[in-house]
Coordinates of C-alpha atoms in Angstrom, one line a residue:
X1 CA -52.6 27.0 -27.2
X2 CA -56.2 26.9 -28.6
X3 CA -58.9 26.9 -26.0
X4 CA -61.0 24.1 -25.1
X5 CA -64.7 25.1 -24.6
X6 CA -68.0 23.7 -25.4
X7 CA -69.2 26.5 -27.4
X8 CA -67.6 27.2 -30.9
X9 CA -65.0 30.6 -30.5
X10 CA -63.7 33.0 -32.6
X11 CA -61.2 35.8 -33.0
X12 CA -58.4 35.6 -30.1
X13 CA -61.0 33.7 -27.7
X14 CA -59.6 31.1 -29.9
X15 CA -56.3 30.9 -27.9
X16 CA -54.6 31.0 -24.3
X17 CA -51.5 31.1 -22.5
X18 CA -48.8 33.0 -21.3
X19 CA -48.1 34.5 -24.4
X20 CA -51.6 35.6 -25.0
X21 CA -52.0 36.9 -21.8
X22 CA -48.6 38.8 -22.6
X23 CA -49.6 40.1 -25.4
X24 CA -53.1 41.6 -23.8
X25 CA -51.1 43.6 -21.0
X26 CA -48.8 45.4 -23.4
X27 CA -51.5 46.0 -25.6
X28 CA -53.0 47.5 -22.9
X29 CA -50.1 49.5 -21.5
X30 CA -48.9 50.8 -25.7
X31 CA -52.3 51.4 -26.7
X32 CA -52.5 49.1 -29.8
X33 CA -55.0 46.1 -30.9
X34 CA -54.5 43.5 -32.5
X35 CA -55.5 39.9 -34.0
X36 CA -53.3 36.6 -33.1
X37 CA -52.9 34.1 -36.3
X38 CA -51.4 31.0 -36.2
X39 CA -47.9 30.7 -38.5
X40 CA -48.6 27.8 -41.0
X41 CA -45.7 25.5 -40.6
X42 CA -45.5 25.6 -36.8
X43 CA -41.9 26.7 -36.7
X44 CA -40.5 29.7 -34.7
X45 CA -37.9 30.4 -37.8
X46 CA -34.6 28.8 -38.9
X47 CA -32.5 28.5 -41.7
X48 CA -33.9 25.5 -44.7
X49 CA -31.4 23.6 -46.1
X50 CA -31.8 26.2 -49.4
X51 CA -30.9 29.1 -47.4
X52 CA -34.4 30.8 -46.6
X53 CA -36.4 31.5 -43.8
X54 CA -39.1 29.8 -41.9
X55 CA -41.9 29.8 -39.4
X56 CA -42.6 33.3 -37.8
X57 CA -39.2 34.6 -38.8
X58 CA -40.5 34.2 -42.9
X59 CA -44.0 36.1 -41.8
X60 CA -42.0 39.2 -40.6
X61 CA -39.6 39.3 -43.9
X62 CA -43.0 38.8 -45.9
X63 CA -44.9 41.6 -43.8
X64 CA -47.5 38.7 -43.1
X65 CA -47.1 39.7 -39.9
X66 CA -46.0 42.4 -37.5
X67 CA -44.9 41.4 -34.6
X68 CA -44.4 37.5 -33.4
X69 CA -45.0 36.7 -29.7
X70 CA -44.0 33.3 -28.9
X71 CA -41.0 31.7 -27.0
X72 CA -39.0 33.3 -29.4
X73 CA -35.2 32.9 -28.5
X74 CA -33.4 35.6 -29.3
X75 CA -30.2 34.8 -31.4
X76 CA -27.4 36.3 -33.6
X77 CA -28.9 34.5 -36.4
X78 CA -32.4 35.9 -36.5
X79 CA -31.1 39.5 -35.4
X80 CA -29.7 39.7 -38.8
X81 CA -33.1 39.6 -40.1
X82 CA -35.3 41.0 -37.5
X83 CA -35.6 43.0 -34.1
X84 CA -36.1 41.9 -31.2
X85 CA -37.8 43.6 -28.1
X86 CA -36.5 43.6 -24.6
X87 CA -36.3 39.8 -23.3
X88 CA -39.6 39.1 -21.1
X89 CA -37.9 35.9 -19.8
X90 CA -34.8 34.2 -19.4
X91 CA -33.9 30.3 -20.0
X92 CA -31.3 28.2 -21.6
X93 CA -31.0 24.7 -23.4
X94 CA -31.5 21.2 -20.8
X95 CA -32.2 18.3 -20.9
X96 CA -35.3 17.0 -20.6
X97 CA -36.2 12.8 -19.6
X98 CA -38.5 9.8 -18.5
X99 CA -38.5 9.9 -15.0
X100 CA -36.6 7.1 -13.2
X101 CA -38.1 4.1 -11.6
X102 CA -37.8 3.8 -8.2
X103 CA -35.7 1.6 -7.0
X104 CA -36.6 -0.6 -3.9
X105 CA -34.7 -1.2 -1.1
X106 CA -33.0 -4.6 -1.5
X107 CA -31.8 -7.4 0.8
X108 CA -29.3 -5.9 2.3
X109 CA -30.2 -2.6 2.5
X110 CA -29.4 -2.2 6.1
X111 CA -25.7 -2.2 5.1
X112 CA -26.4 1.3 2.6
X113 CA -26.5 3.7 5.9
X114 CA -22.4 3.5 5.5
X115 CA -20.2 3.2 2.3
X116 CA -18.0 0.2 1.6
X117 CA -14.8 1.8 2.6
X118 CA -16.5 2.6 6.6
X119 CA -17.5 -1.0 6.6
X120 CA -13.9 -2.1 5.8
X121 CA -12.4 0.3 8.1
X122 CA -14.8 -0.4 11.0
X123 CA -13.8 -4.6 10.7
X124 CA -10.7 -3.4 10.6
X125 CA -10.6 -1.0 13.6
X126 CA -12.4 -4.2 15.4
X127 CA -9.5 -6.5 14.7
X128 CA -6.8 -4.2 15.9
X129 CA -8.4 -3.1 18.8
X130 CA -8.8 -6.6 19.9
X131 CA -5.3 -7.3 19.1
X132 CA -4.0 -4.1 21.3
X133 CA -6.3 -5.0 23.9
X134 CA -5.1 -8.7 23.9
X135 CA -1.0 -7.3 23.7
X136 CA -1.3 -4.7 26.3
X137 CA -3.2 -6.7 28.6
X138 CA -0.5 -9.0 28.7
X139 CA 2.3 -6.5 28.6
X140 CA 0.6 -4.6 31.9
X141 CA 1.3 -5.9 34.9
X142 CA -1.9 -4.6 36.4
X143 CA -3.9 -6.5 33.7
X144 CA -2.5 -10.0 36.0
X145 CA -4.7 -10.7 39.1
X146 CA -5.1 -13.1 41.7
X147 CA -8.1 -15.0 41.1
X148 CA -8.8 -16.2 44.3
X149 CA -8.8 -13.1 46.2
X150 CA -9.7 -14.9 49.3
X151 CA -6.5 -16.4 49.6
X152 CA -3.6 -13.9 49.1
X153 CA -1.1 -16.5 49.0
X154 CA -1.8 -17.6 46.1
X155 CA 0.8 -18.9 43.7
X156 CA -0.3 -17.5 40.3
X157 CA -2.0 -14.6 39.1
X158 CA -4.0 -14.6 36.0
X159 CA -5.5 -12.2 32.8
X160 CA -8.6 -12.5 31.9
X161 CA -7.9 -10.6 28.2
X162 CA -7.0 -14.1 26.1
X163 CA -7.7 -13.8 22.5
X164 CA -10.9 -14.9 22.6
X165 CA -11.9 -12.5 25.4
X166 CA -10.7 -9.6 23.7
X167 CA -12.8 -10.1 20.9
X168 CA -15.4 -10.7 22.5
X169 CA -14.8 -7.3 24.8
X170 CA -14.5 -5.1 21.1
X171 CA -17.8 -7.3 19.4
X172 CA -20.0 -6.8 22.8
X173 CA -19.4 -3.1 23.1
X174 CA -19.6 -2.6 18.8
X175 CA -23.1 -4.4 19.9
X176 CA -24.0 -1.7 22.8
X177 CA -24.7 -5.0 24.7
X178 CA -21.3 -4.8 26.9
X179 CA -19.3 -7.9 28.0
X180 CA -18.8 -9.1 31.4
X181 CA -15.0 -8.6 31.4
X182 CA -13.6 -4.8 31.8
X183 CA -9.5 -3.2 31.4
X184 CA -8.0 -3.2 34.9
X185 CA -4.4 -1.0 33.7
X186 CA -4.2 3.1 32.3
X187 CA -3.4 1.6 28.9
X188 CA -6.3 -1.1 28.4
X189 CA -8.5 1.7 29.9
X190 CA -7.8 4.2 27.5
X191 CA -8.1 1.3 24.4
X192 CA -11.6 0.7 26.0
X193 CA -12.5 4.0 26.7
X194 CA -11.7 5.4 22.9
X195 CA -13.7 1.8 21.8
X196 CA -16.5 2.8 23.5
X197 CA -16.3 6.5 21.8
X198 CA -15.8 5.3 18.8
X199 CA -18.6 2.8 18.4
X200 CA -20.9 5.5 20.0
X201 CA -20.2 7.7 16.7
X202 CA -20.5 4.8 13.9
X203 CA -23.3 3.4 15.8
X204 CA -25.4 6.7 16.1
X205 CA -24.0 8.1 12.5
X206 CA -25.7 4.4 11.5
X207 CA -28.8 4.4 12.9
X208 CA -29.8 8.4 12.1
X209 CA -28.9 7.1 8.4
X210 CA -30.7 3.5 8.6
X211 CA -34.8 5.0 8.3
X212 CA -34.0 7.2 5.2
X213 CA -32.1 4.1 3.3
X214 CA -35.3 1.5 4.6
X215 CA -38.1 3.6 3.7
X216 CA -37.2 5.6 0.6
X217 CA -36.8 4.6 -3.1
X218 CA -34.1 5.8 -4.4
X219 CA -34.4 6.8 -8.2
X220 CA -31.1 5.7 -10.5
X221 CA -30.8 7.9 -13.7
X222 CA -28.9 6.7 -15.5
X223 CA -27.4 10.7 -17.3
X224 CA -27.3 13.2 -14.6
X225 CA -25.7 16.4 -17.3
X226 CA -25.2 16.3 -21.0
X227 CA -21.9 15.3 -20.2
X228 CA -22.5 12.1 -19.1
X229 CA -25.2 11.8 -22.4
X230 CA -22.2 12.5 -24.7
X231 CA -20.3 9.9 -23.5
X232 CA -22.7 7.2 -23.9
X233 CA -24.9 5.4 -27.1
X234 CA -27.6 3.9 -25.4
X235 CA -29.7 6.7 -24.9
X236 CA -30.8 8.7 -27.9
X237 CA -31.5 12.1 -27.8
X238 CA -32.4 14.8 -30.2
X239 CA -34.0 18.2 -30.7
X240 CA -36.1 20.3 -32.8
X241 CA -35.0 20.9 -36.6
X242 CA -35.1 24.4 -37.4
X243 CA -34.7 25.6 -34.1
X244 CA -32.1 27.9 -32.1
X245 CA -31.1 24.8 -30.1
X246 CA -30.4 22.8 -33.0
X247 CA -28.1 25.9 -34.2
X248 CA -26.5 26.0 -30.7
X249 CA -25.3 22.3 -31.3
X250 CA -24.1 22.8 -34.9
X251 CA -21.7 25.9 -34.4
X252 CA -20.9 24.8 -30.9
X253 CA -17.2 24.8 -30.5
X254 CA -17.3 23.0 -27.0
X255 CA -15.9 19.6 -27.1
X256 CA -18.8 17.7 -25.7
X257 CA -21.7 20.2 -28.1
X258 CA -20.1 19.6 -30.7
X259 CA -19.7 15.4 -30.1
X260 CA -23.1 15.6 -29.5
X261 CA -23.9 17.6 -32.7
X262 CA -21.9 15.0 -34.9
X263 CA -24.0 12.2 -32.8
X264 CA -27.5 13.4 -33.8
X265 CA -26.6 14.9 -37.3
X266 CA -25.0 11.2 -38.3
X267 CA -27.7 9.2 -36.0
X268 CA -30.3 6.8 -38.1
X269 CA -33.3 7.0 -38.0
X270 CA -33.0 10.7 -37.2
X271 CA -33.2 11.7 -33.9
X272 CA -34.4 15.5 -35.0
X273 CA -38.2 16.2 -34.3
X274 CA -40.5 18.7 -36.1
X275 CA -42.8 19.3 -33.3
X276 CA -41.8 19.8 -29.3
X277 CA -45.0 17.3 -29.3
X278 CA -43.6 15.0 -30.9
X279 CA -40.4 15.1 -29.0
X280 CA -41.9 14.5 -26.1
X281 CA -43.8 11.3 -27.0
X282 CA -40.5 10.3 -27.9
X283 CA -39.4 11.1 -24.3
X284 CA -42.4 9.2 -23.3
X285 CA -41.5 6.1 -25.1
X286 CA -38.5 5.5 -23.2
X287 CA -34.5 5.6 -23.6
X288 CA -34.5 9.0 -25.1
X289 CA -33.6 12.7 -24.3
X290 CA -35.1 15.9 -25.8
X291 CA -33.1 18.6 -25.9
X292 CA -35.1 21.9 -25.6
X293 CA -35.2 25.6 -23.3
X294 CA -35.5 24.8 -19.9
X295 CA -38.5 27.7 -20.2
X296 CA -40.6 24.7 -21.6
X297 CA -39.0 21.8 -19.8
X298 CA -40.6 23.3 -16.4
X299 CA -44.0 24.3 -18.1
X300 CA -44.2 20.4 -18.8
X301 CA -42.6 18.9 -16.2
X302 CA -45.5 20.5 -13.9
X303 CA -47.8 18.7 -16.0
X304 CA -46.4 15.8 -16.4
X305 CA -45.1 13.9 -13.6
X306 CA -43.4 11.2 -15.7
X307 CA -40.7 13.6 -17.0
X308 CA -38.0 15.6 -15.6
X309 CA -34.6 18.0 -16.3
X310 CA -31.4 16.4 -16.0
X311 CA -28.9 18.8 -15.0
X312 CA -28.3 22.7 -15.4
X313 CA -28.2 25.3 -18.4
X314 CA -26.1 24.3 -21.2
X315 CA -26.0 28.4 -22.0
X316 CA -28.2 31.2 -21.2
X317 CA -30.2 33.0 -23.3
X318 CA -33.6 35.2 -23.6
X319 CA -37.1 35.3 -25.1
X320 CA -37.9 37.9 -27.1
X321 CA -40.6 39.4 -29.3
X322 CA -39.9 39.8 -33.2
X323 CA -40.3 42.5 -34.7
X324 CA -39.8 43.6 -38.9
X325 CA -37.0 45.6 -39.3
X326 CA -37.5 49.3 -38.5
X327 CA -40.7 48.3 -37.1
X328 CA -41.9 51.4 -34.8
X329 CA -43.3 49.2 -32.3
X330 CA -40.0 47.5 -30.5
X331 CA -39.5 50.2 -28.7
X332 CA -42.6 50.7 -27.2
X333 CA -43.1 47.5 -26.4
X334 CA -39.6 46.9 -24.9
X335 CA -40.3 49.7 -22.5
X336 CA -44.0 48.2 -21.4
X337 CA -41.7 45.1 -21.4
X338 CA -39.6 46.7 -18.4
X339 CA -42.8 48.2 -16.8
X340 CA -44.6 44.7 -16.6
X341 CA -41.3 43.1 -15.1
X342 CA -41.0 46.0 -12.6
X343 CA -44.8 45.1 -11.9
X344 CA -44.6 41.9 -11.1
X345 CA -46.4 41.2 -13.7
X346 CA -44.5 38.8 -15.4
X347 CA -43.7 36.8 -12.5
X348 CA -47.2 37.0 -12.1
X349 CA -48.1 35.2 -15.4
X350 CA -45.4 32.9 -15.0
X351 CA -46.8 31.7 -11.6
X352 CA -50.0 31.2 -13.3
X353 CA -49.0 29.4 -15.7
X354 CA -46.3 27.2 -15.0
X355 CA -46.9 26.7 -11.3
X356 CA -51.0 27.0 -10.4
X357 CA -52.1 25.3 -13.5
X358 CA -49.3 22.3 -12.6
X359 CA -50.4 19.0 -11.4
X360 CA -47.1 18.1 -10.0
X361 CA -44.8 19.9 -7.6
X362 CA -41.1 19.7 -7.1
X363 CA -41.4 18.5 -3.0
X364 CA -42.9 15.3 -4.5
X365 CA -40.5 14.7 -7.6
X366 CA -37.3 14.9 -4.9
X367 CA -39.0 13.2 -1.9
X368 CA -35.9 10.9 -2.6
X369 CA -33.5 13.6 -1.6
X370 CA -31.1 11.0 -2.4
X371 CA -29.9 10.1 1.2
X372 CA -26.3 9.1 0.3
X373 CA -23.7 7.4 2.2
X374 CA -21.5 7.6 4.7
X375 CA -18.0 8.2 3.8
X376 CA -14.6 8.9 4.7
X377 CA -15.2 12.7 4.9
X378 CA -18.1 12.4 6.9
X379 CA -16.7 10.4 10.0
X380 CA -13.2 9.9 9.1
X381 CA -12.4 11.9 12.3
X382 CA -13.1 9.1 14.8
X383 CA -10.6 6.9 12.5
X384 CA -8.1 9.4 13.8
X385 CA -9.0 9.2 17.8
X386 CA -9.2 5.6 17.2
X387 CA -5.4 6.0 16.5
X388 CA -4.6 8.3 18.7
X389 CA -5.8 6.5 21.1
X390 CA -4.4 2.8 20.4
X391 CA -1.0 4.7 20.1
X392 CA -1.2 6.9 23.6
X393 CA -2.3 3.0 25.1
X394 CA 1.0 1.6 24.2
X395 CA 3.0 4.0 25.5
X396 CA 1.3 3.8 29.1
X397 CA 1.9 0.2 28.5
X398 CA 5.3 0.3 27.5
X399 CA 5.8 2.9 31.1
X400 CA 3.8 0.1 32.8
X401 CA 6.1 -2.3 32.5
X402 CA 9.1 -0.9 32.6
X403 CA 7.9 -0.1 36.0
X404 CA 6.5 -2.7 37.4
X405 CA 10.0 -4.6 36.4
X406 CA 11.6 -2.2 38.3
X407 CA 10.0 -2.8 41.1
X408 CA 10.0 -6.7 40.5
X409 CA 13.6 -6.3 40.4
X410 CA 14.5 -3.9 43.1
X411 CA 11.9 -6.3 45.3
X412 CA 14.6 -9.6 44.2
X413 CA 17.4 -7.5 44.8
X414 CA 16.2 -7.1 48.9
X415 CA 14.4 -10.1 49.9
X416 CA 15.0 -12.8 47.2
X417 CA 17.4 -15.8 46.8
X418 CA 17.7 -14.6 43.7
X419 CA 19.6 -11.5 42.4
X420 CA 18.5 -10.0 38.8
X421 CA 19.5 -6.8 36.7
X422 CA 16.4 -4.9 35.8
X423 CA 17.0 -5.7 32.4
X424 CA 17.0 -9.3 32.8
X425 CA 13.6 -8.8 34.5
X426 CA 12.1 -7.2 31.6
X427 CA 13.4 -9.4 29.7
X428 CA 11.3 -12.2 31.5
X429 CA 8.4 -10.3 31.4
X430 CA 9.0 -9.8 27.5
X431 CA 9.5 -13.3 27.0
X432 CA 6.4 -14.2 29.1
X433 CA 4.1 -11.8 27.4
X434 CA 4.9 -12.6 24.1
X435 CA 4.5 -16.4 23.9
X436 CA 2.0 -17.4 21.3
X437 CA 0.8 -19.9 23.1
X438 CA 0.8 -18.4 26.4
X439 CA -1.2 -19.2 29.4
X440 CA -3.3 -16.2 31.1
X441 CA -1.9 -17.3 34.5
X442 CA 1.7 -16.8 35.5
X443 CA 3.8 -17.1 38.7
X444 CA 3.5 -14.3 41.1
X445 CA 6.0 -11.9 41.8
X446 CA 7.5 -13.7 44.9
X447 CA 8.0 -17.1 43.5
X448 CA 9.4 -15.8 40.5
X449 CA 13.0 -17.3 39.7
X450 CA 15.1 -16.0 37.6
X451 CA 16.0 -18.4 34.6
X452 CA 19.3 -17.6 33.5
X453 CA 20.8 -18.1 37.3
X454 CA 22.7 -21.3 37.0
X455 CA 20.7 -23.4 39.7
X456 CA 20.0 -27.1 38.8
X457 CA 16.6 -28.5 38.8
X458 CA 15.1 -29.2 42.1
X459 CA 12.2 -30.4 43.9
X460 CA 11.0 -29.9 47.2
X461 CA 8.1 -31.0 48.9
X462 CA 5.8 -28.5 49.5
X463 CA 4.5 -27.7 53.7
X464 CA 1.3 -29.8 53.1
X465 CA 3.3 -32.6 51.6
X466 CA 1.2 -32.7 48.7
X467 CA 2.4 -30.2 45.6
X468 CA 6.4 -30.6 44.3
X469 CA 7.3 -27.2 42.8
X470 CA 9.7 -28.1 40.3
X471 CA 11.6 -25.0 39.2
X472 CA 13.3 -25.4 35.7
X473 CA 14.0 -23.3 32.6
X474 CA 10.9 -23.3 30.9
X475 CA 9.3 -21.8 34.3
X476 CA 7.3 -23.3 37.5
X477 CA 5.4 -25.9 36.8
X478 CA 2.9 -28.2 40.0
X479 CA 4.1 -32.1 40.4
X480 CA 1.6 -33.9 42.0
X481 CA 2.0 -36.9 43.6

């Protein structure tokens, strides 16, 4: 680039950069001088539409010139023509784009800490676990209580898990507030105990993912590879005419190159540029793309912190120094080539240039980081306990009752009126705890009758001469008088 100074300059004072700077060390290690000139037309060298050369490829066939140091790629195409040294750097073709507005955390924002599919499964979990809770309690003999444990002769025994209380026991505990109802039986235990686990892990997996969703703006490009710029015709994009990227695209034989090739060679008003300048202001502008060496996409991206690269390296590829044919200084320039890189050198001009002469840095450009979501594969785990658990509760449950019927039953069998098979008592129980509509208080064990033994209806008046018990098929039910 030429130099900016007060006072008028001449000779190679005239220019800077990295290539200048380049060209000064080799000189130094070969041994040779020399004078830097400008190529007229601005172009590194490609192929007209007539067939000849242009740009510093045409100065070396015309002996204008005798070597050309610039960020010369080095290609099939030119080697027919030229030489080229050793490469001094490597790059490839990207993609280079308007930086993405920010966008700022909405409304509901809170609810981006965990994908859609959590949130569905979470509800869902909630549901069911209130629904076991609710079944088991009522299947579990230990879930039924007396409620007035101050007098033990009482006639019913109640359950304090309706419906309504069981959802309220899963919501209090999803809360971390608690409820003031707890499982009595094994099975309702372990539902509880895997309820609290569970809500422990979604509720701290939430809350270390809530400050990064609040308090960044996350940026939405709309392209994130070429890929996804091939596929699409809002966004325009281009590159250099007479370049080697423009001859990457146009013999490409890679489905989405060449797509993209027939794109910008049919695309009106052309999308080709005859400057990287002037691609860039294009960039600039808005709602287009610039192809170009990723070399040159980082020198400007460190200067301007309104553009970025999208994606990786559509190939890979080298700079090189040109050369005439024959020329007697490739060779010793390709070896000071090697020395420099060997040095540190090189990386020590690329530092300079691209990284302490930047005004933007590549912390700042991802402070986003992109904090994404929850999903499946992060904490679809505790989905499986969940499970686990809900099935290991039913089968305690379904041991519960069987024994607590056996008991019911052998206790009939000695000191009851009544005599009953243990499968008609679970079949009582079964047909109690799976009422719809049915009350969280039932008969105690003692005054239980059994309702298929073939005993009319009768009432009797109770010791205090105040309560009927009426006993019937549809259960025990209080007559007052």
């Amino acid at each position: 680039m030429v130099k900016k100074s007060e006072h008028p300059l001449v000779g190679n004072d005239r220019y800077e950069g990295f290539c200048v700077d380049l060209i000064e060390e080799i000189g130094n290690v070969v041994g040779f001088s020399y004078v830097i000139n400008l190529v007229p037309d601005g172009n590194y060298g490609g192929k007209t539409a007539t067939g000849e050369w242009n740009g510093m490829v045409k100065d070396l066939l015309d002996r204008r010139a005798d070597i050309a140091v610039a960020s010369l790629t080095i290609s099939s195409v030119r080697s027919e023509v030229i030489d080229f040294t050793k490469p001094f750097m490597n790059t490839g073709i990207s993609i280079l784009f308007k930086v993405p507005k920010g966008e700022k955390p909405g409304l509901f924002s809170f609810l981006n800490p965990l994908s859609i599919q959590i949130w569905l499964y979470t509800i869902a979990s909630y549901l069911v676990v209130s629904f076991a809770l609710f079944v088991l309690a009522r299947f579990s003999p230990y879930e039924w209580h007396n409620p007035h444990p101050c007098n033990a002769e009482s006639e019913y025994v109640e359950n304090k898990f309706s419906m309504a209380n069981s959802l309220w026991f899963a919501v209090g505990t999803l809360m971390q507030q608690g409820s003031d109802i707890n499982p009595r039986a094994i099975s309702t235990r372990i539902v509880g105990g895997l309820w609290w686990f569970f809500t422990l892990i979604i509720i701290s997996s939430y809350t270390a993912n809530l400050a990064a969703f609040l308090t960044v703006e996350k940026m939405v490009s709309p392209i994130e590879n070429a890929d996804d710029l091939s596929r699409q015709t809002e966004i325009s994009y281009g590159t250099r005419s007479s370049g080697s990227t423009m001859t990457f695209f146009q013999v490409s034989k890679i489905d989405t190159y060449a797509r993209m090739w027939r794109y910008m060679e049919s695309k009106r008003p052309s999308v080709f540029t005859k400057t990287s300048e002037e691609g860039i202001n294009r960039v600039m502008q808005g709602n287009y793309a610039y192809l170009m060496e990723s070399s040159m996409i980082a020198y400007i991206t460190q200067r301007n912190c309104n553009l970025t690269q999208i994606g990786g390296l559509l190939d890979s590829k080298g700079y090189g120094i040109g050369t005439q044919r024959g020329s007697p200084y490739r060779d010793p320039i390709s070896l000071a080539i090697l020395q420099l890189q060997e040095n540190g050198k090189i990386q020590m001009l690329y530092n300079k240039w691209w990284k302490n002469m930047g005004s933007c840095h590549g912390d700042e450009k991802k402070k986003d980081s992109k904090a994404s979501a929850l999903g499946v594969e992060n904490v679809g785990g505790i989905f499986v306990v969940l499970l686990a658990g809900l099935a290991l509760s039913v089968i305690v449950a379904l041991f519960e009752f069987i024994w607590h019927s056996k008991r019911s039953a052998k206790a009939d069998r000695v000191s009851g009126p009544f005599k009953q098979s243990l499968c008609m008592e679970m079949a009582e129980e079964l047909r109690f705890a799976i009422r719809c509509h049915g009350s969280t208080k039932k008969p105690a064990i003692r005054n239980r009758r059994c309702s298929r033994c073939p005993v009319p209806d009768v009432a009797g008046e109770a010791p205090n001469g105040l309560v009927l018990v009426e006993v019937g098929r549809d259960g025990f039910k209080e007559i007052h008088r």
